[in-house]
Amino acid sequence: MTTRFPFSAFPNGWFRVAYSDELPPGGVKPLHYFGKDLVLFRTEDGKPQVFDAHCPHLGAHLGYGGKVNGNTIQCPFHGWCFDRQGECVKIPYSTKVPPKAKIQPLPVCEFNGLIMVYYHSQSEPPSWQMPGFPGWNSLDWTPFLRKSWKIRTHPQEMAENAMDTAHMLYLHGQSFRAIEKAEFEIDGTVLIQRLRPKYRLSIFRELGIDAEGLVEISCYGLGIQVSYALVKTVIEFHTLTLFLLTPIDEEFLDVHVLISIKNVLNKAITNTLRSKIMAENSHNLHQDIPVWENKIYYRQPLLSEADGPIMPYRYWSKQFYSYLPEKKSSEFLSA
Ligand code: FES
Ligand SMILES: [Fe+2]
């Protein structure tokens, strides 16, 4: 329990911990997420795995000097080897392995260049899987441009920001007056908000282009937001923006923004547009950061009728927290 928020700093769900291209076969990387020291490695057959970092023997951190040996990771201190399930399968100087020689593995999946971990505060197995995103690697779309920040906030707040349509007008200066009522859809662990704006997206303001289109924001738990935007002007622009939010500790969040756009006209124009859209996103994020880093969380906020679907979002998000049996979830997230 954090002091800033009336719920755990670490909601349950899938979270990005690395990019695939950071980890070749045999690669080992120390990580620190969810307030824990972790080790990420890729076995020689190409599969990524994440363990609690410390060796059960005498506590060495496997991420500093540990080596992949076939499909095991070998501790740098005395050479004990652990298979993908975390079982110790070899002690180089002993024929017997103590039965308790095991490290806790975390569920991992890899898709579209992302390595994701399923975090659960009670170490329960994943109750849902990440859907595939078949369009992401298509040749019609650019590779993702990436940028990252360390921000003193909570994934609950950053995802709520996407529901808070009123702040887009006021804080970010976007004209949402012509927006039709947002469509809001919940399918288990996925929440989708669809906006059909008729406005000038600020990215096009200096070009003087009126735009109308569709913005569809999909939240997959609290760690992944995928925002697809279609902007229709003389031609059509399609943008995919990923916000990947992983709690580092009780205070800070690792925030990654990835942008891909569908090819338009030629490569130079496409890449210029992609950079401009990243610059616009960064600009917006820098307007949000001082608010996030200093705000407090009201369980029962005073909302106007024209605010976005903040309370339905909060109600949906309750499923990602484990509550102590003696506490009711409504004490944490009033809806
Ligand atoms: S501390 Fe890991 S093998 Fe001894
Ligand atoms: Fe914002």
Coordinates of C-alpha atoms and ligand atoms in Angstrom, one line a residue:
M1 CA 0.0 0.0 0.0
T2 CA 1.4 3.4 -1.0
T3 CA 0.9 6.5 0.9
R4 CA -0.1 8.5 -2.2
F5 CA -2.7 6.1 -3.5
P6 CA -5.4 4.2 -1.7
F7 CA -4.5 1.0 -3.6
S8 CA -1.4 -1.1 -4.3
A9 CA 1.4 0.4 -6.4
F10 CA 1.5 -2.8 -8.3
P11 CA -1.7 -3.8 -10.1
N12 CA -2.0 -7.3 -11.5
G13 CA -1.6 -7.8 -15.3
W14 CA 0.8 -7.9 -18.2
F15 CA 3.6 -5.3 -18.3
R16 CA 6.4 -4.6 -20.7
V17 CA 9.9 -5.3 -19.2
A18 CA 12.1 -5.2 -22.3
Y19 CA 12.2 -5.1 -26.1
S20 CA 13.0 -8.3 -28.0
D21 CA 15.9 -6.6 -29.8
E22 CA 17.6 -5.9 -26.4
L23 CA 18.0 -9.6 -25.7
P24 CA 19.7 -11.9 -28.2
P25 CA 19.9 -15.7 -27.4
G26 CA 22.2 -16.1 -24.5
G27 CA 21.5 -12.5 -23.3
V28 CA 21.1 -11.8 -19.6
K29 CA 19.8 -8.5 -18.2
P30 CA 19.1 -7.3 -14.7
L31 CA 15.7 -5.6 -14.2
H32 CA 14.0 -3.8 -11.4
Y33 CA 10.2 -3.7 -11.6
F34 CA 7.3 -4.1 -9.2
G35 CA 9.7 -3.2 -6.3
K36 CA 11.7 -6.4 -7.0
D37 CA 15.1 -7.3 -8.4
L38 CA 14.6 -9.5 -11.4
V39 CA 16.7 -11.2 -14.1
L40 CA 15.7 -11.5 -17.7
F41 CA 17.5 -13.9 -20.0
R42 CA 17.0 -15.7 -23.3
T43 CA 17.9 -19.3 -23.5
E44 CA 19.8 -20.7 -26.5
D45 CA 16.6 -22.0 -28.0
G46 CA 15.4 -18.4 -28.2
K47 CA 12.9 -18.2 -25.3
P48 CA 12.9 -15.3 -22.9
Q49 CA 12.4 -15.9 -19.1
V50 CA 12.2 -13.7 -16.1
F51 CA 13.1 -14.9 -12.5
D52 CA 13.3 -13.3 -9.1
A53 CA 17.0 -12.2 -9.3
H54 CA 18.6 -13.7 -6.3
C55 CA 20.0 -17.2 -6.3
P56 CA 18.5 -19.4 -3.5
H57 CA 22.0 -20.7 -2.6
L58 CA 23.8 -17.6 -1.2
G59 CA 21.9 -14.8 -2.8
A60 CA 23.9 -13.7 -5.8
H61 CA 22.1 -11.6 -8.4
L62 CA 21.8 -13.7 -11.5
G63 CA 21.6 -10.5 -13.7
Y64 CA 25.2 -9.5 -12.8
G65 CA 27.6 -12.1 -14.2
G66 CA 25.0 -14.9 -14.7
K67 CA 25.4 -16.8 -17.9
V68 CA 23.0 -18.7 -20.2
N69 CA 24.2 -22.3 -20.5
G70 CA 22.1 -24.2 -23.0
N71 CA 18.6 -23.7 -21.8
T72 CA 19.6 -22.9 -18.2
I73 CA 20.9 -19.8 -16.4
Q74 CA 24.1 -20.3 -14.4
C75 CA 24.8 -18.3 -11.3
P76 CA 28.1 -16.4 -11.3
F77 CA 28.9 -17.2 -7.7
H78 CA 29.2 -21.0 -7.5
G79 CA 27.8 -22.1 -10.9
W80 CA 24.4 -23.6 -9.9
C81 CA 22.3 -24.0 -13.1
F82 CA 18.5 -23.3 -13.2
D83 CA 16.2 -24.5 -15.9
R84 CA 13.4 -22.4 -17.4
Q85 CA 11.0 -23.5 -14.7
G86 CA 13.5 -22.2 -12.1
E87 CA 14.5 -25.7 -10.9
C88 CA 18.2 -26.2 -10.0
V89 CA 19.3 -28.9 -12.4
K90 CA 23.1 -28.9 -11.7
I91 CA 25.6 -28.0 -9.0
P92 CA 29.0 -28.3 -10.6
Y93 CA 30.7 -29.5 -7.4
S94 CA 28.0 -31.8 -6.0
T95 CA 26.0 -34.7 -7.2
K96 CA 23.0 -33.9 -5.1
V97 CA 20.7 -30.9 -5.6
P98 CA 18.8 -29.7 -2.4
P99 CA 15.0 -30.2 -3.1
K100 CA 14.3 -26.5 -2.2
A101 CA 16.8 -25.2 -4.8
K102 CA 14.2 -23.3 -6.9
I103 CA 13.7 -19.8 -8.1
Q104 CA 10.3 -18.2 -8.7
P105 CA 9.7 -17.7 -12.5
L106 CA 7.3 -15.0 -13.7
P107 CA 5.0 -15.7 -16.6
V108 CA 6.4 -14.2 -19.8
C109 CA 5.2 -13.7 -23.3
E110 CA 6.8 -12.1 -26.3
F111 CA 5.0 -10.6 -29.3
N112 CA 5.5 -7.8 -31.7
G113 CA 9.0 -7.0 -30.4
L114 CA 7.8 -6.7 -26.8
I115 CA 8.8 -8.9 -23.8
M116 CA 5.9 -8.8 -21.3
V117 CA 5.7 -10.2 -17.8
Y118 CA 2.5 -11.1 -15.9
Y119 CA 2.7 -9.6 -12.4
H120 CA 0.4 -10.8 -9.7
S121 CA 0.7 -9.7 -6.1
Q122 CA -0.2 -13.2 -4.8
S123 CA 1.8 -15.0 -7.6
E124 CA -1.3 -16.4 -9.2
P125 CA -0.9 -17.5 -12.8
P126 CA -2.3 -15.3 -15.6
S127 CA -6.1 -15.2 -15.7
W128 CA -5.9 -13.6 -19.2
Q129 CA -3.6 -13.6 -22.1
M130 CA -2.4 -10.7 -24.3
P131 CA -4.2 -10.7 -27.6
G132 CA -2.0 -10.8 -30.7
F133 CA -1.8 -7.6 -32.8
P134 CA -1.4 -8.9 -36.3
G135 CA -1.2 -5.5 -38.0
W136 CA 1.8 -4.3 -36.1
N137 CA 4.5 -5.9 -38.1
S138 CA 3.0 -5.3 -41.5
L139 CA 5.1 -3.7 -44.2
D140 CA 2.4 -1.0 -44.6
W141 CA 3.4 0.4 -41.3
T142 CA 6.7 2.0 -40.2
P143 CA 8.8 0.4 -37.5
F144 CA 8.0 1.8 -34.1
L145 CA 9.7 5.0 -32.9
R146 CA 10.4 4.7 -29.2
K147 CA 10.8 7.1 -26.3
S148 CA 10.8 6.6 -22.5
W149 CA 10.3 8.5 -19.3
K150 CA 10.5 7.8 -15.6
I151 CA 7.5 9.4 -14.0
R152 CA 6.4 9.7 -10.4
T153 CA 2.9 8.3 -10.8
H154 CA 0.7 5.2 -11.0
P155 CA -0.6 3.3 -14.1
Q156 CA -4.1 3.9 -12.7
E157 CA -3.6 7.6 -13.2
M158 CA -2.1 7.4 -16.7
A159 CA -4.8 5.2 -18.1
E160 CA -7.4 7.5 -16.4
N161 CA -5.9 10.4 -18.4
A162 CA -7.0 8.8 -21.6
M163 CA -10.6 8.8 -20.3
D164 CA -10.4 12.4 -19.1
T165 CA -11.5 14.1 -22.3
A166 CA -12.0 17.5 -20.6
H167 CA -8.3 17.8 -19.8
M168 CA -7.4 17.3 -23.5
L169 CA -9.2 20.6 -24.2
Y170 CA -7.9 22.5 -21.3
L171 CA -4.4 21.2 -20.5
H172 CA -3.4 20.1 -24.0
G173 CA -5.3 22.8 -25.9
Q174 CA -7.0 20.4 -28.3
S175 CA -10.3 21.4 -29.6
F176 CA -12.8 18.7 -28.6
R177 CA -15.9 20.9 -28.9
A178 CA -17.0 19.1 -32.0
I179 CA -16.6 15.7 -30.5
E180 CA -19.5 13.4 -30.5
K181 CA -20.2 11.5 -27.2
A182 CA -17.5 8.9 -26.7
E183 CA -18.4 5.2 -27.2
F184 CA -17.3 3.1 -24.2
E185 CA -17.0 -0.6 -24.4
I186 CA -15.8 -3.2 -21.9
D187 CA -14.9 -6.8 -22.7
G188 CA -13.4 -8.3 -19.5
T189 CA -9.9 -7.1 -19.1
V190 CA -10.1 -4.9 -22.2
L191 CA -11.6 -1.4 -22.2
I192 CA -12.1 0.5 -25.4
Q193 CA -13.0 4.2 -25.8
R194 CA -13.9 5.5 -29.2
L195 CA -14.0 9.2 -30.1
R196 CA -15.1 10.6 -33.4
P197 CA -13.6 14.0 -33.4
K198 CA -14.1 16.8 -36.0
Y199 CA -11.4 19.1 -35.1
R200 CA -7.9 20.2 -35.9
L201 CA -5.4 17.8 -34.3
S202 CA -2.7 20.0 -33.1
I203 CA -0.2 18.1 -35.2
F204 CA -1.9 19.5 -38.2
R205 CA -2.7 23.0 -36.9
E206 CA 0.4 24.6 -38.4
L207 CA -0.4 22.9 -41.7
G208 CA -3.8 24.4 -41.6
I209 CA -5.6 21.1 -42.2
D210 CA -9.1 20.4 -40.9
A211 CA -9.3 16.9 -39.7
E212 CA -12.0 14.4 -38.9
G213 CA -11.7 10.9 -37.9
L214 CA -11.6 8.2 -35.3
V215 CA -9.5 7.7 -32.1
E216 CA -9.8 4.3 -30.5
I217 CA -8.0 3.8 -27.2
S218 CA -7.8 0.2 -26.0
C219 CA -6.6 -0.6 -22.5
Y220 CA -5.3 -4.1 -21.9
G221 CA -5.2 -4.1 -18.2
L222 CA -3.4 -1.1 -16.7
G223 CA 0.0 -1.7 -18.4
I224 CA -0.9 -1.3 -22.0
Q225 CA -2.8 1.3 -23.9
V226 CA -3.0 1.1 -27.7
S227 CA -4.3 4.2 -29.4
Y228 CA -5.3 4.0 -33.0
A229 CA -6.1 7.2 -34.8
L230 CA -7.4 7.7 -38.2
V231 CA -7.4 11.2 -39.5
K232 CA -9.1 12.0 -42.7
T233 CA -8.1 15.1 -44.7
V234 CA -7.3 15.1 -48.4
I235 CA -5.6 11.8 -47.7
E236 CA -5.9 9.4 -44.7
F237 CA -3.4 9.2 -41.9
H238 CA -3.3 6.1 -39.7
T239 CA -1.3 6.3 -36.4
L240 CA -0.7 3.6 -33.8
T241 CA 0.6 4.8 -30.4
L242 CA 1.4 2.4 -27.6
F243 CA 1.7 3.6 -24.0
L244 CA 3.5 0.9 -22.0
L245 CA 3.4 1.5 -18.3
T246 CA 5.4 -0.6 -15.9
P247 CA 5.7 0.2 -12.1
I248 CA 9.3 0.4 -11.0
D249 CA 8.7 0.7 -7.3
E250 CA 6.1 2.3 -5.0
E251 CA 6.9 5.8 -6.4
F252 CA 7.9 5.6 -10.1
L253 CA 6.6 4.3 -13.3
D254 CA 8.6 3.3 -16.4
V255 CA 6.7 4.8 -19.3
H256 CA 7.4 3.9 -23.0
V257 CA 5.7 5.5 -25.9
L258 CA 5.9 3.8 -29.3
I259 CA 4.7 5.3 -32.5
S260 CA 4.1 3.7 -35.9
I261 CA 2.2 5.2 -38.8
K262 CA 0.9 3.7 -42.0
N263 CA 3.0 4.7 -45.0
V264 CA 1.9 7.8 -46.8
L265 CA 3.2 9.2 -50.1
N266 CA 6.9 8.4 -49.7
K267 CA 9.3 7.3 -47.0
A268 CA 10.7 10.8 -46.2
I269 CA 7.2 12.3 -45.6
T270 CA 6.2 9.2 -43.6
N271 CA 9.2 9.4 -41.3
T272 CA 8.8 13.2 -40.9
L273 CA 5.2 12.7 -39.9
R274 CA 6.1 9.9 -37.5
S275 CA 8.7 12.2 -35.8
K276 CA 6.2 15.1 -35.6
I277 CA 3.6 12.8 -34.0
M278 CA 6.2 11.6 -31.5
A279 CA 7.2 15.3 -30.7
E280 CA 3.5 16.1 -30.2
N281 CA 3.0 13.2 -27.9
S282 CA 6.1 14.2 -25.9
H283 CA 4.9 17.7 -25.7
N284 CA 1.5 16.5 -24.3
L285 CA 3.2 14.2 -21.9
H286 CA 5.4 17.1 -20.6
Q287 CA 2.1 19.0 -19.9
D288 CA 0.7 16.0 -18.0
I289 CA 3.9 15.1 -16.0
P290 CA 3.8 18.0 -13.5
V291 CA 0.1 17.3 -12.8
W292 CA 0.6 13.5 -12.4
E293 CA 3.7 13.9 -10.2
N294 CA 2.0 16.3 -7.7
K295 CA -1.7 15.4 -7.8
I296 CA -3.5 13.4 -5.1
Y297 CA -6.1 10.7 -5.8
Y298 CA -9.7 11.4 -4.8
R299 CA -11.7 8.3 -4.3
Q300 CA -14.9 10.3 -4.8
P301 CA -14.0 13.1 -7.2
L302 CA -16.3 16.0 -7.9
L303 CA -17.2 15.5 -11.6
S304 CA -19.2 17.6 -14.0
E305 CA -21.6 15.9 -16.3
A306 CA -19.3 16.8 -19.2
D307 CA -16.3 14.9 -17.8
G308 CA -15.2 11.7 -19.6
P309 CA -16.1 8.2 -18.4
I310 CA -13.8 8.4 -15.4
M311 CA -16.0 6.4 -13.0
P312 CA -16.8 3.5 -15.4
Y313 CA -13.1 3.3 -16.0
R314 CA -12.4 3.1 -12.3
Y315 CA -15.1 0.5 -11.8
W316 CA -13.5 -1.6 -14.7
S317 CA -10.0 -1.2 -13.2
K318 CA -10.9 -2.7 -9.8
Q319 CA -10.4 -6.2 -11.3
F320 CA -6.6 -5.6 -11.5
Y321 CA -6.1 -5.3 -7.7
S322 CA -6.0 -8.1 -5.1
Y323 CA -7.8 -7.0 -2.0
L324 CA -7.2 -8.3 1.5
P325 CA -10.3 -10.4 2.4
E326 CA -11.2 -8.1 5.3
K327 CA -11.3 -5.0 3.1
K328 CA -14.0 -4.3 0.5
S329 CA -12.8 -3.1 -2.8
S330 CA -15.1 -0.1 -2.5
E331 CA -12.8 1.2 0.2
F332 CA -10.0 1.5 -2.4
L333 CA -11.8 2.6 -5.5
S334 CA -15.1 4.2 -5.1
A335 CA -17.3 4.0 -8.2
Ligands
FES1 S1 24.9 -17.9 -4.8 FE1 24.3 -18.8 -6.6 S2 25.4 -20.6 -6.8 FE2 26.0 -19.8 -4.9
FE2 FE -3.0 14.1 -20.9

